[in-house]
Amino acid sequence: MSDAEPSTWQAVRDAVLARIHAREWPPGAPIPNEADLAAELGCARATVNRALRALAEEGLIERRRRAGSRVAAHPVRKATFAIPVIRREIEARGATYSHLLLAMARDRAPTAVRARLGLSEDTRMLHVETLHLADGRAHAHEDRWVNLAAVPEIARADLSAISANEWLVANVPFTRGDFTFAAENAGPTLARNLDCTEGAALLVLERTTWNVALPITWMRLSHAPGYRMHTEI
Amino acid sequence: MSDAEPSTWQAVRDAVLARIHAREWPPGAPIPNEADLAAELGCARATVNRALRALAEEGLIERRRRAGSRVAAHPVRKATFAIPVIRREIEARGATYSHLLLAMARDRAPTAVRARLGLSEDTRMLHVETLHLADGRAHAHEDRWVNLAAVPEIARADLSAISANEWLVANVPFTRGDFTFAAENAGPTLARNLDCTEGAALLVLERTTWNVALPITWMRLSHAPGYRMHTEI
DNA sequence: CAGTGGTCTAGACCACAAG
DNA sequence: TTGTGGTCTAGACCACTGG
């Protein structure tokens, strides 16, 4: 039959993958149970389990107790984006990073921001505006509101030396985040900051961050025109 | 000390997570080795391994043989986007899906597309233009080139009944994909197709797909203005 | 109720890279 | 060289859920 005893979970994964790709097990079809597969491939059930779990995490098969495993009918492949510190993202491209602290003040957050964070009207917040530069040219504009009740220490940080982005990543743990990608036309202020024409299409990333149930910060990152976010499967 | 015997890998994961969040093990700090942790928490090393592997996959810790595990200095959290069949994405929002086959013809692909796929100039390709609709309103415009040498059967498919997107997902296995997100201003043609103003900012997704080394298809999906892609960590 | 995946264990060997 | 993670095994029990 197949090759001699795989016995490593990667080999089991590849064997299953091969049958899926060969349409021996077409989309929607059931896969033999772990015990049978283990017997057939000559390895322990735990090894098969490890392989099938990996495939399930990739979205290629679906597993349910008692119901067994089947090939995903609609292979929802998952693309994963790394959300790094902006400085490191820029330096990874071989460019030089710098940033400008455009504004920083305690203020009352706009209703939309408070709603996102689930905060009441009178919560004290810190508003920080930062321009991130790559090789001296505008890379992205960051508009951020920080919940001072959750992170009072940031008021004493020198955000012109370390960007708010990096300070928060290094100093404040978070457990949950919420991301939204959108495309927006540059308004007059953003156009000036990003040194681009008004109306240019910008890739905008909005992020809300919590530590368990405690809202930490809301951020909107507007990238300069031409920015492309890339990933592979 | 800590709570009584976790003994489940999620409990081990949470215990480690708690110490990381409490800065007991700050970013960059080493974590005890698996054997020690297992002894301390009163469980098998395999259980600790399972927990630490999960944390490593999330990007919260870094593991290296012989060097041990340490808390990630720059927690590169990973946001994963599901890339579903467009019809299902729309139906999941409770809207009704439909699509229009705008154009379909054998043609020579533009240089840029051929370059992306690594194909020679005289490769026969199928060009398909599709408009995806949600509740009858334009959702996204799909511009697609399919490598006929890899997928000859698609020439006989009725792409007005099943979108090329869905037909390919159901009928052609792929092993590797390449994604790019960008923001672009709508040109006159796209503006007409998407029923929006010229210059509107569009979220554009480009995707190239291979089966092992065989190029399958290149696609550009331009979403109507206002579309937001969302994910959580 | 019973079959399937989910997990834990104890022990073992291996591969890799830091010192 | 040697400590650390990576993995496999055989056996066991549990949790969930479909019939």
Short mmCIF file of C-alpha atoms (C1' of nucleotides) in Angstrom, two decimals:
data_model
loop_
_atom_site.label_atom_id
_atom_site.label_comp_id
_atom_site.label_asym_id
_atom_site.label_seq_id
_atom_site.Cartn_x
_atom_site.Cartn_y
_atom_site.Cartn_z
CA MET A 1 0.00 0.00 0.00
CA SER A 2 1.46 3.29 1.11
CA ASP A 3 5.05 3.80 2.11
CA ALA A 4 6.62 1.88 4.93
CA GLU A 5 5.60 2.92 8.44
CA PRO A 6 5.53 6.71 8.75
CA SER A 7 5.53 6.78 12.56
CA THR A 8 6.14 10.52 12.68
CA TRP A 9 3.17 12.86 12.92
CA GLN A 10 4.33 14.91 9.96
CA ALA A 11 4.37 11.76 7.86
CA VAL A 12 0.86 10.92 9.00
CA ARG A 13 -0.24 14.45 8.20
CA ASP A 14 1.29 14.22 4.74
CA ALA A 15 -0.29 10.84 4.11
CA VAL A 16 -3.73 12.19 4.97
CA LEU A 17 -3.07 15.35 2.99
CA ALA A 18 -2.10 13.29 -0.04
CA ARG A 19 -5.38 11.38 0.02
CA ILE A 20 -7.32 14.61 0.36
CA HIS A 21 -5.50 16.18 -2.54
CA ALA A 22 -5.93 13.03 -4.61
CA ARG A 23 -9.66 13.30 -3.92
CA GLU A 24 -9.55 9.82 -2.47
CA TRP A 25 -11.28 11.57 0.42
CA PRO A 26 -13.18 14.35 -1.32
CA PRO A 27 -14.47 17.47 0.47
CA GLY A 28 -17.12 16.51 2.95
CA ALA A 29 -16.09 12.86 3.11
CA PRO A 30 -15.42 11.18 6.43
CA ILE A 31 -11.94 10.15 7.49
CA PRO A 32 -11.32 6.81 9.23
CA ASN A 33 -11.21 7.14 12.99
CA GLU A 34 -7.95 7.60 14.80
CA ALA A 35 -7.63 4.03 15.95
CA ASP A 36 -8.09 2.63 12.44
CA LEU A 37 -5.69 5.11 10.92
CA ALA A 38 -3.11 4.32 13.56
CA ALA A 39 -3.43 0.61 12.85
CA GLU A 40 -3.21 1.13 9.11
CA LEU A 41 -0.22 3.42 9.29
CA GLY A 42 1.49 1.45 11.99
CA CYS A 43 1.82 4.07 14.70
CA ALA A 44 0.26 5.05 18.01
CA ARG A 45 -3.10 6.72 18.12
CA ALA A 46 -1.57 9.75 19.81
CA THR A 47 0.55 10.28 16.73
CA VAL A 48 -2.48 10.22 14.48
CA ASN A 49 -4.21 12.57 16.88
CA ARG A 50 -1.32 15.01 16.65
CA ALA A 51 -1.43 14.95 12.86
CA LEU A 52 -5.18 15.36 12.57
CA ARG A 53 -5.18 18.14 15.13
CA ALA A 54 -2.65 20.02 13.04
CA LEU A 55 -4.84 19.63 9.96
CA ALA A 56 -7.89 20.77 11.88
CA GLU A 57 -6.07 23.87 13.10
CA GLU A 58 -5.28 24.71 9.49
CA GLY A 59 -8.96 24.39 8.68
CA LEU A 60 -8.52 21.47 6.27
CA ILE A 61 -10.54 18.94 8.22
CA GLU A 62 -13.30 19.20 10.79
CA ARG A 63 -13.38 17.09 13.91
CA ARG A 64 -16.20 16.36 16.28
CA ARG A 65 -16.51 13.91 19.09
CA ARG A 66 -18.53 10.89 18.34
CA ALA A 67 -19.18 12.21 14.80
CA GLY A 68 -15.61 11.62 13.68
CA SER A 69 -13.41 13.64 11.34
CA ARG A 70 -14.26 14.71 7.82
CA VAL A 71 -12.60 16.68 5.08
CA ALA A 72 -13.74 20.28 5.29
CA ALA A 73 -16.43 20.88 2.69
CA HIS A 74 -15.42 24.52 2.42
CA PRO A 75 -11.76 24.67 3.28
CA VAL A 76 -11.65 27.89 5.28
CA ARG A 77 -7.95 28.41 5.12
CA LYS A 78 -6.56 30.72 7.72
CA ALA A 79 -4.17 33.49 6.91
CA THR A 80 -2.27 34.70 9.93
CA PHE A 81 -0.92 38.22 10.17
CA ALA A 82 1.81 39.05 12.56
CA ILE A 83 1.04 42.27 14.45
CA PRO A 84 4.49 43.44 15.44
CA VAL A 85 5.78 46.59 16.97
CA ILE A 86 5.85 49.11 14.13
CA ARG A 87 9.49 49.89 14.66
CA ARG A 88 10.43 46.29 14.19
CA GLU A 89 8.26 45.92 11.13
CA ILE A 90 10.05 48.81 9.49
CA GLU A 91 13.50 47.69 10.56
CA ALA A 92 12.77 44.20 9.27
CA ARG A 93 12.47 45.76 5.82
CA GLY A 94 15.91 47.24 6.20
CA ALA A 95 14.67 50.79 6.67
CA THR A 96 15.48 53.19 9.48
CA TYR A 97 12.71 53.86 11.94
CA SER A 98 11.87 57.10 13.63
CA HIS A 99 8.76 58.66 15.01
CA LEU A 100 7.30 62.03 15.83
CA LEU A 101 5.06 62.74 18.78
CA LEU A 102 2.50 65.06 17.20
CA ALA A 103 0.27 65.54 20.18
CA MET A 104 -0.33 64.23 23.65
CA ALA A 105 -2.96 65.38 26.07
CA ARG A 106 -5.47 64.27 28.63
CA ASP A 107 -8.84 64.62 27.07
CA ARG A 108 -12.36 63.31 26.89
CA ALA A 109 -12.55 60.63 24.25
CA PRO A 110 -15.02 60.92 21.38
CA THR A 111 -18.21 58.97 21.84
CA ALA A 112 -17.22 56.40 19.23
CA VAL A 113 -14.01 55.59 21.05
CA ARG A 114 -15.71 55.35 24.44
CA ALA A 115 -18.30 53.06 22.94
CA ARG A 116 -15.64 50.77 21.51
CA LEU A 117 -13.94 50.51 24.86
CA GLY A 118 -17.16 50.38 26.83
CA LEU A 119 -16.18 53.30 29.03
CA SER A 120 -18.32 55.97 30.63
CA GLU A 121 -18.23 59.58 29.60
CA ASP A 122 -16.07 60.91 32.37
CA THR A 123 -13.27 58.38 32.13
CA ARG A 124 -9.90 60.09 32.06
CA MET A 125 -8.05 59.19 28.91
CA LEU A 126 -4.77 60.03 27.27
CA HIS A 127 -4.85 61.03 23.63
CA VAL A 128 -1.64 60.43 21.69
CA GLU A 129 -0.95 61.21 18.07
CA THR A 130 2.17 59.73 16.54
CA LEU A 131 3.69 59.73 13.09
CA HIS A 132 5.79 56.69 12.25
CA LEU A 133 8.55 57.22 9.70
CA ALA A 134 10.57 54.83 7.58
CA ASP A 135 13.82 56.30 6.28
CA GLY A 136 12.44 59.69 7.18
CA ARG A 137 9.30 59.32 5.07
CA ALA A 138 5.82 59.01 6.51
CA HIS A 139 4.84 55.41 7.03
CA ALA A 140 1.74 55.58 9.16
CA HIS A 141 -0.23 57.91 11.36
CA GLU A 142 -1.33 56.61 14.74
CA ASP A 143 -4.30 58.04 16.60
CA ARG A 144 -4.52 56.51 20.03
CA TRP A 145 -6.59 56.77 23.21
CA VAL A 146 -5.31 55.15 26.37
CA ASN A 147 -7.45 54.38 29.40
CA LEU A 148 -5.58 56.16 32.20
CA ALA A 149 -7.47 54.24 34.85
CA ALA A 150 -5.89 51.07 33.51
CA VAL A 151 -2.44 52.42 32.68
CA PRO A 152 -1.68 55.48 34.81
CA GLU A 153 2.08 55.05 34.45
CA ILE A 154 2.00 56.00 30.76
CA ALA A 155 1.43 59.61 31.76
CA ARG A 156 5.01 59.68 33.04
CA ALA A 157 6.55 57.92 30.05
CA ASP A 158 8.62 59.87 27.54
CA LEU A 159 6.64 59.04 24.43
CA SER A 160 8.91 61.10 22.24
CA ALA A 161 11.70 58.63 22.95
CA ILE A 162 9.65 55.46 22.81
CA SER A 163 6.47 55.39 20.79
CA ALA A 164 3.24 54.73 22.66
CA ASN A 165 2.89 51.60 20.57
CA GLU A 166 6.17 50.21 21.78
CA TRP A 167 5.79 51.42 25.35
CA LEU A 168 2.45 49.70 25.72
CA VAL A 169 3.63 46.45 24.17
CA ALA A 170 6.57 46.36 26.53
CA ASN A 171 4.79 47.46 29.68
CA VAL A 172 1.16 46.47 29.56
CA PRO A 173 -0.01 42.92 29.19
CA PHE A 174 -3.17 42.28 27.24
CA THR A 175 -5.28 39.22 26.79
CA ARG A 176 -7.65 40.17 24.05
CA GLY A 177 -7.57 42.29 20.94
CA ASP A 178 -9.96 43.27 18.23
CA PHE A 179 -8.79 44.20 14.73
CA THR A 180 -10.47 45.80 11.77
CA PHE A 181 -9.02 46.48 8.34
CA ALA A 182 -10.58 49.05 6.08
CA ALA A 183 -9.74 51.38 3.23
CA GLU A 184 -10.40 55.09 3.66
CA ASN A 185 -9.79 58.23 1.66
CA ALA A 186 -7.26 60.59 3.18
CA GLY A 187 -8.77 63.71 4.68
CA PRO A 188 -6.90 67.05 4.62
CA THR A 189 -5.13 66.50 7.96
CA LEU A 190 -4.04 62.96 7.23
CA ALA A 191 -2.93 63.97 3.75
CA ARG A 192 -0.68 66.61 5.26
CA ASN A 193 0.71 64.27 7.90
CA LEU A 194 1.31 61.41 5.50
CA ASP A 195 2.54 63.74 2.78
CA CYS A 196 0.09 62.49 0.20
CA THR A 197 -2.74 63.89 -1.88
CA GLU A 198 -6.14 64.40 -0.33
CA GLY A 199 -8.46 61.52 -1.14
CA ALA A 200 -5.65 59.00 -1.56
CA ALA A 201 -6.66 55.48 -0.52
CA LEU A 202 -5.21 54.52 2.85
CA LEU A 203 -5.09 51.11 4.47
CA VAL A 204 -6.45 51.67 7.96
CA LEU A 205 -6.08 49.30 10.88
CA GLU A 206 -8.18 49.79 13.98
CA ARG A 207 -7.32 47.92 17.13
CA THR A 208 -8.95 47.71 20.54
CA THR A 209 -7.11 46.02 23.37
CA TRP A 210 -8.26 44.60 26.68
CA ASN A 211 -6.63 42.97 29.66
CA VAL A 212 -9.28 40.45 30.55
CA ALA A 213 -12.25 42.81 30.89
CA LEU A 214 -10.26 45.98 31.46
CA PRO A 215 -10.10 48.24 28.40
CA ILE A 216 -6.55 49.35 27.72
CA THR A 217 -6.42 51.30 24.51
CA TRP A 218 -8.01 52.03 21.17
CA MET A 219 -5.86 52.81 18.19
CA ARG A 220 -6.29 53.74 14.56
CA LEU A 221 -3.29 53.29 12.30
CA SER A 222 -3.56 54.94 8.89
CA HIS A 223 -0.86 53.76 6.51
CA ALA A 224 0.63 55.90 3.77
CA PRO A 225 -0.60 55.17 0.24
CA GLY A 226 1.01 52.17 -1.41
CA TYR A 227 1.41 50.21 1.80
CA ARG A 228 0.75 46.53 1.29
CA MET A 229 0.22 43.98 4.00
CA HIS A 230 1.45 40.57 2.99
CA THR A 231 1.08 37.03 4.23
CA GLU A 232 1.34 33.43 3.08
CA ILE A 233 -0.42 30.20 3.79
CA MET B 1 1.72 28.25 46.43
CA SER B 2 -0.40 28.09 43.33
CA ASP B 3 -3.68 26.23 43.08
CA ALA B 4 -3.86 22.51 43.65
CA GLU B 5 -2.55 20.30 40.89
CA PRO B 6 -3.66 21.62 37.51
CA SER B 7 -2.93 18.45 35.56
CA THR B 8 -4.72 19.69 32.47
CA TRP B 9 -2.74 21.44 29.76
CA GLN B 10 -5.09 24.42 29.73
CA ALA B 11 -4.50 24.88 33.44
CA VAL B 12 -0.77 24.74 32.89
CA ARG B 13 -1.11 27.25 30.08
CA ASP B 14 -3.11 29.57 32.30
CA ALA B 15 -0.65 29.23 35.15
CA VAL B 16 2.22 30.22 32.89
CA LEU B 17 0.16 33.00 31.35
CA ALA B 18 -0.65 34.36 34.80
CA ARG B 19 3.03 34.62 35.69
CA ILE B 20 3.80 36.32 32.41
CA HIS B 21 1.01 38.84 32.92
CA ALA B 22 2.07 39.39 36.51
CA ARG B 23 5.53 40.20 35.17
CA GLU B 24 6.92 37.48 37.42
CA TRP B 25 8.50 36.36 34.17
CA PRO B 26 8.94 39.64 32.27
CA PRO B 27 9.41 39.86 28.49
CA GLY B 28 12.70 38.25 27.52
CA ALA B 29 12.99 36.26 30.73
CA PRO B 30 13.63 32.52 30.63
CA ILE B 31 10.97 30.04 31.70
CA PRO B 32 11.88 26.98 33.75
CA ASN B 33 12.42 23.91 31.65
CA GLU B 34 9.62 21.46 31.02
CA ALA B 35 10.77 18.89 33.52
CA ASP B 36 10.98 21.42 36.35
CA LEU B 37 7.62 22.92 35.52
CA ALA B 38 6.06 19.50 35.38
CA ALA B 39 7.46 18.65 38.80
CA GLU B 40 6.34 21.95 40.26
CA LEU B 41 2.84 21.75 38.85
CA GLY B 42 2.51 18.06 39.50
CA CYS B 43 1.84 16.76 36.03
CA ALA B 44 3.60 14.91 33.23
CA ARG B 45 6.15 16.65 31.09
CA ALA B 46 4.06 15.96 28.00
CA THR B 47 1.29 18.07 29.51
CA VAL B 48 3.64 20.97 30.07
CA ASN B 49 4.93 20.51 26.54
CA ARG B 50 1.41 20.73 25.19
CA ALA B 51 0.76 23.94 27.10
CA LEU B 52 4.01 25.62 26.14
CA ARG B 53 3.60 24.62 22.52
CA ALA B 54 0.20 26.33 22.48
CA LEU B 55 1.73 29.50 23.91
CA ALA B 56 4.53 29.38 21.37
CA GLU B 57 2.05 29.04 18.50
CA GLU B 58 0.34 32.17 19.75
CA GLY B 59 3.65 33.96 19.69
CA LEU B 60 3.75 34.62 23.44
CA ILE B 61 6.84 32.60 24.20
CA GLU B 62 9.82 31.48 22.15
CA ARG B 63 11.22 27.99 22.37
CA ARG B 64 14.55 26.66 21.20
CA ARG B 65 16.18 23.33 21.80
CA ARG B 66 18.91 23.41 24.34
CA ALA B 67 18.36 27.14 24.82
CA GLY B 68 15.06 26.66 26.61
CA SER B 69 11.90 28.73 26.52
CA ARG B 70 11.62 32.43 27.21
CA VAL B 71 8.88 35.01 27.24
CA ALA B 72 8.78 36.71 23.86
CA ALA B 73 10.55 40.06 24.12
CA HIS B 74 8.35 41.50 21.40
CA PRO B 75 5.09 39.61 21.58
CA VAL B 76 4.30 39.23 17.90
CA ARG B 77 0.69 38.37 18.34
CA LYS B 78 -0.83 36.65 15.37
CA ALA B 79 -4.16 37.68 13.93
CA THR B 80 -5.66 34.97 11.80
CA PHE B 81 -8.10 35.77 9.05
CA ALA B 82 -10.41 33.14 7.70
CA ILE B 83 -10.47 33.20 3.91
CA PRO B 84 -13.83 31.69 3.11
CA VAL B 85 -15.77 31.26 -0.06
CA ILE B 86 -17.28 34.67 -0.74
CA ARG B 87 -20.79 33.29 -0.94
CA ARG B 88 -20.50 31.84 2.52
CA GLU B 89 -19.00 35.03 3.93
CA ILE B 90 -22.02 36.97 2.69
CA GLU B 91 -24.55 34.41 3.79
CA ALA B 92 -22.94 34.30 7.22
CA ARG B 93 -23.92 37.95 7.58
CA GLY B 94 -27.49 37.04 6.84
CA ALA B 95 -27.50 38.57 3.37
CA THR B 96 -28.49 36.92 0.11
CA TYR B 97 -25.66 36.10 -2.23
CA SER B 98 -25.66 36.32 -5.98
CA HIS B 99 -23.06 36.92 -8.62
CA LEU B 100 -22.71 38.13 -12.16
CA LEU B 101 -20.29 36.73 -14.69
CA LEU B 102 -19.10 39.91 -16.35
CA ALA B 103 -16.59 38.39 -18.72
CA MET B 104 -14.87 35.14 -19.49
CA ALA B 105 -12.35 34.52 -22.21
CA ARG B 106 -9.14 32.75 -23.05
CA ASP B 107 -6.48 35.37 -23.24
CA ARG B 108 -2.85 36.19 -22.74
CA ALA B 109 -2.30 37.35 -19.22
CA PRO B 110 -0.72 40.74 -18.51
CA THR B 111 2.95 40.66 -17.76
CA ALA B 112 2.38 41.43 -14.09
CA VAL B 113 0.09 38.45 -13.66
CA ARG B 114 2.43 36.10 -15.50
CA ALA B 115 5.29 37.28 -13.36
CA ARG B 116 3.35 36.63 -10.17
CA LEU B 117 2.58 33.11 -11.29
CA GLY B 118 5.98 32.48 -12.81
CA LEU B 119 4.52 31.53 -16.18
CA SER B 120 5.92 32.03 -19.66
CA GLU B 121 4.38 34.39 -22.16
CA ASP B 122 2.53 31.84 -24.24
CA THR B 123 0.76 30.04 -21.42
CA ARG B 124 -2.93 29.65 -22.15
CA MET B 125 -4.97 31.29 -19.45
CA LEU B 126 -8.59 31.89 -18.67
CA HIS B 127 -9.63 35.39 -17.71
CA VAL B 128 -12.77 35.65 -15.57
CA GLU B 129 -14.41 38.79 -14.26
CA THR B 130 -17.08 38.35 -11.61
CA LEU B 131 -19.19 40.73 -9.59
CA HIS B 132 -20.24 39.44 -6.18
CA LEU B 133 -23.48 40.83 -4.79
CA ALA B 134 -24.95 40.90 -1.29
CA ASP B 135 -28.69 41.49 -1.22
CA GLY B 136 -28.41 42.64 -4.80
CA ARG B 137 -25.85 45.33 -4.06
CA ALA B 138 -22.26 45.20 -5.25
CA HIS B 139 -20.01 43.59 -2.64
CA ALA B 140 -16.79 42.96 -4.50
CA HIS B 141 -15.33 42.78 -7.97
CA GLU B 142 -13.17 39.78 -8.80
CA ASP B 143 -10.56 39.84 -11.53
CA ARG B 144 -9.12 36.39 -12.01
CA TRP B 145 -6.64 34.57 -14.24
CA VAL B 146 -6.59 30.78 -14.21
CA ASN B 147 -3.76 28.65 -15.52
CA LEU B 148 -5.49 26.39 -18.05
CA ALA B 149 -2.55 24.04 -18.15
CA ALA B 150 -3.18 23.28 -14.48
CA VAL B 151 -6.98 23.35 -14.52
CA PRO B 152 -8.27 22.57 -18.02
CA GLU B 153 -11.65 21.41 -16.71
CA ILE B 154 -12.66 24.91 -15.67
CA ALA B 155 -13.19 25.78 -19.32
CA ARG B 156 -16.22 23.50 -19.31
CA ALA B 157 -17.64 24.75 -16.01
CA ASP B 158 -20.73 26.95 -15.98
CA LEU B 159 -19.29 29.90 -14.13
CA SER B 160 -22.53 31.82 -14.28
CA ALA B 161 -24.09 29.21 -12.02
CA ILE B 162 -21.15 28.70 -9.68
CA SER B 163 -18.63 31.47 -9.24
CA ALA B 164 -15.07 30.75 -10.28
CA ASN B 165 -14.11 31.33 -6.67
CA GLU B 166 -16.37 28.58 -5.42
CA TRP B 167 -15.71 26.21 -8.32
CA LEU B 168 -11.98 26.36 -7.72
CA VAL B 169 -12.27 25.88 -3.98
CA ALA B 170 -14.44 22.83 -4.49
CA ASN B 171 -12.54 21.26 -7.37
CA VAL B 172 -8.89 22.21 -7.22
CA PRO B 173 -6.67 21.44 -4.28
CA PHE B 174 -3.99 23.91 -3.42
CA THR B 175 -1.09 23.75 -1.05
CA ARG B 176 0.21 27.27 -0.94
CA GLY B 177 -1.24 30.74 -1.14
CA ASP B 178 0.06 34.26 -1.09
CA PHE B 179 -2.07 37.17 0.12
CA THR B 180 -1.71 40.91 -0.09
CA PHE B 181 -3.96 43.58 1.38
CA ALA B 182 -3.90 47.09 0.03
CA ALA B 183 -6.05 50.17 -0.33
CA GLU B 184 -6.64 51.58 -3.81
CA ASN B 185 -8.67 54.34 -5.32
CA ALA B 186 -11.51 53.16 -7.55
CA GLY B 187 -10.88 53.74 -11.26
CA PRO B 188 -13.73 54.55 -13.65
CA THR B 189 -14.50 50.92 -14.49
CA LEU B 190 -14.44 49.67 -10.92
CA ALA B 191 -16.52 52.62 -9.82
CA ARG B 192 -19.17 51.67 -12.33
CA ASN B 193 -19.11 48.00 -11.39
CA LEU B 194 -19.17 48.63 -7.66
CA ASP B 195 -21.64 51.46 -8.01
CA CYS B 196 -19.49 53.95 -6.16
CA THR B 197 -17.81 57.24 -6.86
CA GLU B 198 -14.55 57.32 -8.77
CA GLY B 199 -11.61 57.64 -6.40
CA ALA B 200 -13.40 55.95 -3.51
CA ALA B 201 -11.04 53.95 -1.28
CA LEU B 202 -11.36 50.22 -1.85
CA LEU B 203 -9.95 47.39 0.22
CA VAL B 204 -8.18 45.18 -2.28
CA LEU B 205 -7.10 41.59 -1.67
CA GLU B 206 -4.71 39.92 -4.08
CA ARG B 207 -4.21 36.22 -3.90
CA THR B 208 -1.94 33.82 -5.76
CA THR B 209 -2.45 30.10 -5.40
CA TRP B 210 -0.24 27.11 -6.11
CA ASN B 211 -0.57 23.37 -5.89
CA VAL B 212 2.92 22.48 -4.76
CA ALA B 213 4.92 24.22 -7.52
CA LEU B 214 2.13 24.39 -10.09
CA PRO B 215 0.58 27.86 -10.38
CA ILE B 216 -3.21 27.65 -10.26
CA THR B 217 -4.65 31.12 -10.27
CA TRP B 218 -4.14 34.77 -9.53
CA MET B 219 -7.00 36.87 -8.25
CA ARG B 220 -7.71 40.45 -7.29
CA LEU B 221 -10.75 41.11 -5.17
CA SER B 222 -11.79 44.76 -4.90
CA HIS B 223 -14.34 45.34 -2.18
CA ALA B 224 -17.00 48.00 -2.31
CA PRO B 225 -16.35 51.10 -0.15
CA GLY B 226 -17.13 50.67 3.51
CA TYR B 227 -16.17 47.02 3.63
CA ARG B 228 -14.37 46.14 6.85
CA MET B 229 -12.44 42.99 7.55
CA HIS B 230 -12.58 42.00 11.16
CA THR B 231 -10.75 39.59 13.44
CA GLU B 232 -9.97 38.97 17.08
CA ILE B 233 -7.09 37.67 19.10
"C1'" DC C 1 -26.02 4.34 25.42
"C1'" DA C 2 -21.83 3.72 23.03
"C1'" DG C 3 -18.36 5.34 19.79
"C1'" DT C 4 -15.21 9.01 18.86
"C1'" DG C 5 -12.07 12.48 19.80
"C1'" DG C 6 -9.51 14.76 23.84
"C1'" DT C 7 -6.29 14.24 27.08
"C1'" DC C 8 -2.97 12.46 30.75
"C1'" DT C 9 0.83 9.49 32.10
"C1'" DA C 10 5.40 7.37 32.53
"C1'" DG C 11 9.07 6.20 30.15
"C1'" DA C 12 12.04 6.38 26.36
"C1'" DC C 13 14.90 7.99 22.48
"C1'" DC C 14 16.27 11.52 19.35
"C1'" DA C 15 17.76 16.07 17.22
"C1'" DC C 16 19.54 20.13 17.83
"C1'" DA C 17 22.39 23.91 19.26
"C1'" DA C 18 24.76 26.49 23.04
"C1'" DG C 19 28.84 26.52 25.55
"C1'" DT D 1 29.61 17.57 24.96
"C1'" DT D 2 25.27 17.73 27.07
"C1'" DG D 3 20.98 19.90 28.39
"C1'" DT D 4 16.64 21.09 26.37
"C1'" DG D 5 12.78 20.71 23.56
"C1'" DG D 6 10.44 17.38 20.17
"C1'" DT D 7 8.36 13.33 19.62
"C1'" DC D 8 6.63 8.34 19.93
"C1'" DT D 9 4.45 4.67 22.56
"C1'" DA D 10 1.08 1.91 25.08
"C1'" DG D 11 -2.38 2.17 28.01
"C1'" DA D 12 -5.89 4.43 30.33
"C1'" DC D 13 -9.83 7.39 31.48
"C1'" DC D 14 -12.84 11.11 30.35
"C1'" DA D 15 -16.22 14.22 27.82
"C1'" DC D 16 -19.08 14.93 24.57
"C1'" DT D 17 -22.68 13.98 21.38
"C1'" DG D 18 -25.06 11.34 17.73
"C1'" DG D 19 -28.32 7.75 17.17
#
